[in-house]
PDB file of C-alpha atoms in Angstrom:
ATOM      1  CA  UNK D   1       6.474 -18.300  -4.211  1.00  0.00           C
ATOM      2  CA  UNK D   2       3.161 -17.272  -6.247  1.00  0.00           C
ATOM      3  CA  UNK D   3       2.293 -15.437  -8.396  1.00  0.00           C
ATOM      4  CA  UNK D   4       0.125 -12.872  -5.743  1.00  0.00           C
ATOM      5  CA  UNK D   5       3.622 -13.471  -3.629  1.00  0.00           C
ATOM      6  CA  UNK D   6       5.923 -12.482  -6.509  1.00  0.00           C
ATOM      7  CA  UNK D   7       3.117  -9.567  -7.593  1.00  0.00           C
ATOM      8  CA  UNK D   8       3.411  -7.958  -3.956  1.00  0.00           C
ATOM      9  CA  UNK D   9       7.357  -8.697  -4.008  1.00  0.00           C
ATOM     10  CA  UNK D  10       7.642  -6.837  -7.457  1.00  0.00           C
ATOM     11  CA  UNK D  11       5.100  -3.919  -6.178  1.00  0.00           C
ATOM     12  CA  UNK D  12       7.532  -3.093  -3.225  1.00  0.00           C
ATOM     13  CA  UNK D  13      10.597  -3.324  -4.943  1.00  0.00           C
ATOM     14  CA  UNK D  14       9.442  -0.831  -8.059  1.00  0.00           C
ATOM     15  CA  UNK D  15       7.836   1.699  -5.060  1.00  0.00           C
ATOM     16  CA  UNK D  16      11.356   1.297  -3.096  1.00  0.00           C
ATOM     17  CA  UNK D  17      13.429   2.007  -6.462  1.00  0.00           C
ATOM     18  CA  UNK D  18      11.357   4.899  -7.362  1.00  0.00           C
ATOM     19  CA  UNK D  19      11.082   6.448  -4.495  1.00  0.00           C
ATOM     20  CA  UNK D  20      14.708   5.657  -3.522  1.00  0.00           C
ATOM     21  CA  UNK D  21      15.720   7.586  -6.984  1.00  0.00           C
ATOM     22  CA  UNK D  22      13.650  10.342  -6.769  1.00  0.00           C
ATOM     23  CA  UNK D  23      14.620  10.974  -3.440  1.00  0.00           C
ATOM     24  CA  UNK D  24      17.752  10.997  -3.927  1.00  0.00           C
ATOM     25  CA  UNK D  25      17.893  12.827  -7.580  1.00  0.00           C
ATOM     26  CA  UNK D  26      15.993  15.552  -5.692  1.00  0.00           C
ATOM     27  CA  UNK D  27      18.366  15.820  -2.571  1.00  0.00           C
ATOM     28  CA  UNK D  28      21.098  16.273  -4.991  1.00  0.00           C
ATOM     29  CA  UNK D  29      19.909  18.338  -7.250  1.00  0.00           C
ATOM     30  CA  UNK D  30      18.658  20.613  -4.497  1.00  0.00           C
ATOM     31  CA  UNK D  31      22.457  20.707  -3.089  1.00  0.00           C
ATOM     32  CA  UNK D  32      23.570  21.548  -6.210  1.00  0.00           C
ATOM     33  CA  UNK D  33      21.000  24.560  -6.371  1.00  0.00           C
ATOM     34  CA  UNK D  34      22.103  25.733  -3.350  1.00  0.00           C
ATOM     35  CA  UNK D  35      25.832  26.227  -3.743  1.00  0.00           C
ATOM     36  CA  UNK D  36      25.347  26.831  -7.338  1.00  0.00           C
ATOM     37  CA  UNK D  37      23.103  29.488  -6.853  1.00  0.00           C
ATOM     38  CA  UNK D  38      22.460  30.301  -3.371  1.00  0.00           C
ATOM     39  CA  UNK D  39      18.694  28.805  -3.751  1.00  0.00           C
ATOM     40  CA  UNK D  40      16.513  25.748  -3.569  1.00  0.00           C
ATOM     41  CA  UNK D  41      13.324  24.197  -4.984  1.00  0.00           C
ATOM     42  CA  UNK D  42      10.844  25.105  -3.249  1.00  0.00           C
ATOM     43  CA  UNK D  43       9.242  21.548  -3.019  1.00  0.00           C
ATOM     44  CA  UNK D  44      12.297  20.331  -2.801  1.00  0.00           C
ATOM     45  CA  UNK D  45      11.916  19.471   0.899  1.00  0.00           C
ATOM     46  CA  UNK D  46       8.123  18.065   0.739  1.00  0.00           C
ATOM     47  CA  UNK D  47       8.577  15.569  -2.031  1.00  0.00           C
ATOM     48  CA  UNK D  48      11.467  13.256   0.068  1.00  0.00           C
ATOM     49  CA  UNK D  49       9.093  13.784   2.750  1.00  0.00           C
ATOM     50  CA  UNK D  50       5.967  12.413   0.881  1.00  0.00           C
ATOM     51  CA  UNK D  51       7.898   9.981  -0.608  1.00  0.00           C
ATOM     52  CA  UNK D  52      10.121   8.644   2.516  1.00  0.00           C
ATOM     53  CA  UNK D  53       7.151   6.608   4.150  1.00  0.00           C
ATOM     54  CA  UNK D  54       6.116   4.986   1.376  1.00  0.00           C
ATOM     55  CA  UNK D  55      10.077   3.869   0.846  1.00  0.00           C
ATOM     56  CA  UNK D  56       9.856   2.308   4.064  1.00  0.00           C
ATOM     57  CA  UNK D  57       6.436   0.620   4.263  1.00  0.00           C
ATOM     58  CA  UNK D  58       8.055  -0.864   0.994  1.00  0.00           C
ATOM     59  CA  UNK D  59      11.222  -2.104   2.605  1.00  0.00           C
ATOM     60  CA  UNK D  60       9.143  -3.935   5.715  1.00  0.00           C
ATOM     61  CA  UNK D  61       6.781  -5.860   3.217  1.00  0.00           C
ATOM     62  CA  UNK D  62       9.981  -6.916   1.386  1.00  0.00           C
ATOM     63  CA  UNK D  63      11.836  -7.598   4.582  1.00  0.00           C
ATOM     64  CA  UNK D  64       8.637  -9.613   6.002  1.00  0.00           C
ATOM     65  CA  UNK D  65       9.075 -11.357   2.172  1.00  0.00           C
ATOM     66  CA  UNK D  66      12.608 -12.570   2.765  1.00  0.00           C
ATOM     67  CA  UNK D  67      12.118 -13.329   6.458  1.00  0.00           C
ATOM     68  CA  UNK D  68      14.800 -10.596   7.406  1.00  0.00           C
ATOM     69  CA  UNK D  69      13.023  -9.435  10.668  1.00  0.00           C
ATOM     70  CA  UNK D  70      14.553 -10.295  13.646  1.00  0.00           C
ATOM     71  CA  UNK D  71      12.618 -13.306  15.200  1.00  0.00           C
ATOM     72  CA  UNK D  72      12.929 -15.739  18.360  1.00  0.00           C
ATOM     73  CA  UNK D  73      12.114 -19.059  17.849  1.00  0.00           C
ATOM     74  CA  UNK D  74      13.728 -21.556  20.017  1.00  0.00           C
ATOM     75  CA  UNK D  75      10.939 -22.301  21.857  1.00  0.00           C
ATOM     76  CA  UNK D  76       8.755 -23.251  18.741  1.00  0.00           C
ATOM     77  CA  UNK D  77      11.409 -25.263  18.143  1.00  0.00           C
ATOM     78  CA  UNK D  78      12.094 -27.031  21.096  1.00  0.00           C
ATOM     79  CA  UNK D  79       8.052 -28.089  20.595  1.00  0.00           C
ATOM     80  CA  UNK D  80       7.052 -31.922  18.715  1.00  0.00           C
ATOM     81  CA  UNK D  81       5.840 -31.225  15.242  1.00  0.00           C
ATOM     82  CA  UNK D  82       2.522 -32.513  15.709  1.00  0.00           C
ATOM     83  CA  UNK D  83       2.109 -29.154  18.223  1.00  0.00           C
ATOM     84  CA  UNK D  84       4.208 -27.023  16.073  1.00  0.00           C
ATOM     85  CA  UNK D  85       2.500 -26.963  12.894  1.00  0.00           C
ATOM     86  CA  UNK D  86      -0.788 -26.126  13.910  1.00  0.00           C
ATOM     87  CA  UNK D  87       0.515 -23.654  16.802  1.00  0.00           C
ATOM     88  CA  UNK D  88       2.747 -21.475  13.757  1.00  0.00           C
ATOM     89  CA  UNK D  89      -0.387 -21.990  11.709  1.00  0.00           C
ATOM     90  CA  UNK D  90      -2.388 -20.226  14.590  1.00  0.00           C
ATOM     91  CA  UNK D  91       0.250 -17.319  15.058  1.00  0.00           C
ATOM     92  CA  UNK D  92       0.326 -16.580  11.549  1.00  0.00           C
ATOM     93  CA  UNK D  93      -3.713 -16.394  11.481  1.00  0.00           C
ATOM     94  CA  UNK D  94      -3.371 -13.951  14.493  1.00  0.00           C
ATOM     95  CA  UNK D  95      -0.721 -11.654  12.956  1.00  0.00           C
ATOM     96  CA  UNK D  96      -2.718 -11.886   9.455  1.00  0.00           C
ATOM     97  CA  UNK D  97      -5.776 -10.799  11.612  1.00  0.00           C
ATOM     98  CA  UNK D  98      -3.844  -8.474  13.623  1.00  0.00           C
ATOM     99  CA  UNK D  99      -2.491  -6.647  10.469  1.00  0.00           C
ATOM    100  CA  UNK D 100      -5.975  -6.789   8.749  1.00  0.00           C
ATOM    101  CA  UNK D 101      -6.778  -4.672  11.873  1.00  0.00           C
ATOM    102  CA  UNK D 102      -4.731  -2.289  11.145  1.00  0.00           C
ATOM    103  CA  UNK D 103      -5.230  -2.025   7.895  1.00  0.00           C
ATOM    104  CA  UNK D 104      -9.053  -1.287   8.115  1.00  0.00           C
ATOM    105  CA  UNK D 105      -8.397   1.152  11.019  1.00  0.00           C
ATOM    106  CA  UNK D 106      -6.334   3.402   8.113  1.00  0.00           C
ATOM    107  CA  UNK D 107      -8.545   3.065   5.722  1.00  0.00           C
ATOM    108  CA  UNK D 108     -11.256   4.308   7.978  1.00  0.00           C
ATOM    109  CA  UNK D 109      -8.751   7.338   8.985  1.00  0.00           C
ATOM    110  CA  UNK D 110      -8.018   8.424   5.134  1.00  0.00           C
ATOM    111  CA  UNK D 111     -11.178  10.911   5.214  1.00  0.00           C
ATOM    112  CA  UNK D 112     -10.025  12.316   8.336  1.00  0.00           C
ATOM    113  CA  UNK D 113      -6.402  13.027   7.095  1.00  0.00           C
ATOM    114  CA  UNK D 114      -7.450  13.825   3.740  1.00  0.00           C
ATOM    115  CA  UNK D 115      -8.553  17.248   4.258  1.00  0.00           C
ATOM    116  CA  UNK D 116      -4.437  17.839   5.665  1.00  0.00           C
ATOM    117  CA  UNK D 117      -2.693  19.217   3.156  1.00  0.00           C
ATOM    118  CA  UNK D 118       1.363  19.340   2.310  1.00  0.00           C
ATOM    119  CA  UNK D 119       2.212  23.243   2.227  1.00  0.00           C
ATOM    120  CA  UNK D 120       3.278  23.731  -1.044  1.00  0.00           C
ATOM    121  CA  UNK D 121       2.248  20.800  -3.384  1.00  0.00           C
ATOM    122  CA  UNK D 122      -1.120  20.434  -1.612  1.00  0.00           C
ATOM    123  CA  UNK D 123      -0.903  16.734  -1.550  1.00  0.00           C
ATOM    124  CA  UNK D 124      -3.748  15.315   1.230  1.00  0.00           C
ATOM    125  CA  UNK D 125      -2.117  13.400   3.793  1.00  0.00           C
ATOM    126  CA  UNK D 126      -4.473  10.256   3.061  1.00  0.00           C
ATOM    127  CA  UNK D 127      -1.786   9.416   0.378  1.00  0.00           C
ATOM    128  CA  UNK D 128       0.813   9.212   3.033  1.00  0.00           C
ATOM    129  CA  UNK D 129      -1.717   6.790   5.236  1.00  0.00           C
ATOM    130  CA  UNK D 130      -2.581   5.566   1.722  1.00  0.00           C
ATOM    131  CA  UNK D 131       0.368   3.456   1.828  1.00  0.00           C
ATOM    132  CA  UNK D 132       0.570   2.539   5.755  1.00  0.00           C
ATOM    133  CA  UNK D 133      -2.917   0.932   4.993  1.00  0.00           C
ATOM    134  CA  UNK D 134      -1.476  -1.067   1.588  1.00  0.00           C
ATOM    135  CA  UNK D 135       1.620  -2.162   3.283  1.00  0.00           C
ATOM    136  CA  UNK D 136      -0.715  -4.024   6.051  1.00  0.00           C
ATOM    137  CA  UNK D 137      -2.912  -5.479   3.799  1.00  0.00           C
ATOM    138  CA  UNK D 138       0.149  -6.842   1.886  1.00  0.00           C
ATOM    139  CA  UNK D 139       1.882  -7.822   5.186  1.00  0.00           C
ATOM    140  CA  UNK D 140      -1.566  -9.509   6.021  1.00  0.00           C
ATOM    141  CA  UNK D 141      -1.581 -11.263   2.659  1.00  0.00           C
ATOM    142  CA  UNK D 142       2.182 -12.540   2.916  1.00  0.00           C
ATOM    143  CA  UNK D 143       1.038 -14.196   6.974  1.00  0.00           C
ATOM    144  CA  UNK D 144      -2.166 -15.729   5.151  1.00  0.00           C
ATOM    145  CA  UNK D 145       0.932 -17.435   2.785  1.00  0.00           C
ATOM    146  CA  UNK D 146       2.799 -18.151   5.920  1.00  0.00           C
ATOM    147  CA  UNK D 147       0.114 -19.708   7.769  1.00  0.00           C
ATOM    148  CA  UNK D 148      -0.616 -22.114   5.027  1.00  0.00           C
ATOM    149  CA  UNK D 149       2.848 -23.080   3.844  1.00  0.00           C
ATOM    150  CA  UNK D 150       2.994 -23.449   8.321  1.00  0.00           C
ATOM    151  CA  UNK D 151       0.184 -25.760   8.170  1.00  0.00           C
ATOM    152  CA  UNK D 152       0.404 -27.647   4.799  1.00  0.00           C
ATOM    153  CA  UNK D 153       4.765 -28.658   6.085  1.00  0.00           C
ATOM    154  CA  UNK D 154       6.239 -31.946   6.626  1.00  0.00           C
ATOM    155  CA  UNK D 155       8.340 -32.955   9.195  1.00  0.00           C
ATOM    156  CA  UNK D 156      11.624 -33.416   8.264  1.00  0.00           C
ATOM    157  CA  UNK D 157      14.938 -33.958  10.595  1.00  0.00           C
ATOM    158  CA  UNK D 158      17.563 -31.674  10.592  1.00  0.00           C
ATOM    159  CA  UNK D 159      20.822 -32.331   8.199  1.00  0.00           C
ATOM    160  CA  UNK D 160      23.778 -33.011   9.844  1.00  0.00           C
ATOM    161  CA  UNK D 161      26.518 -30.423   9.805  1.00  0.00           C
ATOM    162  CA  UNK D 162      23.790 -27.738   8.822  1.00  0.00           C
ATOM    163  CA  UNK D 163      25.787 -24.167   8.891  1.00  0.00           C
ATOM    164  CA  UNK D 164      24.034 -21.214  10.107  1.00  0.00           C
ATOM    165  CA  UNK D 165      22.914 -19.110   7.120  1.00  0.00           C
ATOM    166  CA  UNK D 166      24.660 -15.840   6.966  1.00  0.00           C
ATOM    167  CA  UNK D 167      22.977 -12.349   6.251  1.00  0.00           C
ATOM    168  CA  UNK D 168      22.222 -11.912   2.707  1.00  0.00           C
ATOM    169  CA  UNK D 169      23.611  -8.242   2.764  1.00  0.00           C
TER     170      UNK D 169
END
């Protein structure tokens, strides 16, 4: 991995932490308000809710990281190198493209949703797309990596007695 690899890995894992904690310190606590006392923060409902997509854009860069999406690739594999490598080179391109797309399209929609605001905190809903459009533009950064590291691999035959890798949770 690189450094702009490990930056976006490191990124993702400090948003999913924090917003993993404070959702969760803020559930709680609110629970605790309410049979304690019978009440509840008022923003106690909005802030999980700010903070759960950003948790999960999080969780899909570092999943498209580790390779932990579900993917079929028999027939890529059934293909001679010499079509392979420049064929997942290709389809990496595409889905870097694809997610560039995407990205630009919610960056262009942030001064349309900005004017939305949360009920109580006030918070403009562009920070919500905020992080819909960084999460594609670091999912289109990690397929650049992959198309590269597709193109710039060797061929090399399969070890004997290879065992299936097992989940890593």
């Amino acid at each position: 991995m690189n450094v702009i690899e490990r930056a976006v890995g490191g990124l993702c894992q400090a948003v999913l932490w924090v917003s993993t904690s404070v959702i969760f310190l803020i559930l709680c606590g609110n629970t605790v308000l309410r049979y304690a006392t019978g009440s509840s923060l008022q923003w106690g409902n909005e802030v999980p809710e700010l903070l759960f997509p950003w948790m999960v854009m999080a969780g899909v860069v570092l999943a498209a990281q580790h390779g932990a999406h579900i993917t079929t690739t028999f027939l890529m594999e059934k293909l001679p190198f010499a079509v392979r490598r420049p064929l997942s080179a290709l389809a990496w391109l595409v889905v870097a493209a694809l997610y560039a797309v995407l990205a630009v399209a919610t960056l262009r929609m942030l001064e349309i949703v900005h004017d939305e605001k949360s009920p109580i905190l006030q918070v403009p809903g562009s920070v919500t797309y905020a992080c819909v459009m960084g999460g594609m533009a670091m999912l289109a950064v990690l397929a650049l990596f992959s198309a590269w590291r597709a193109w710039n691999t060797t061929e090399q035959p399969a070890a004997v007695g290879t065992e299936v890798p097992q989940a890593h949770w």
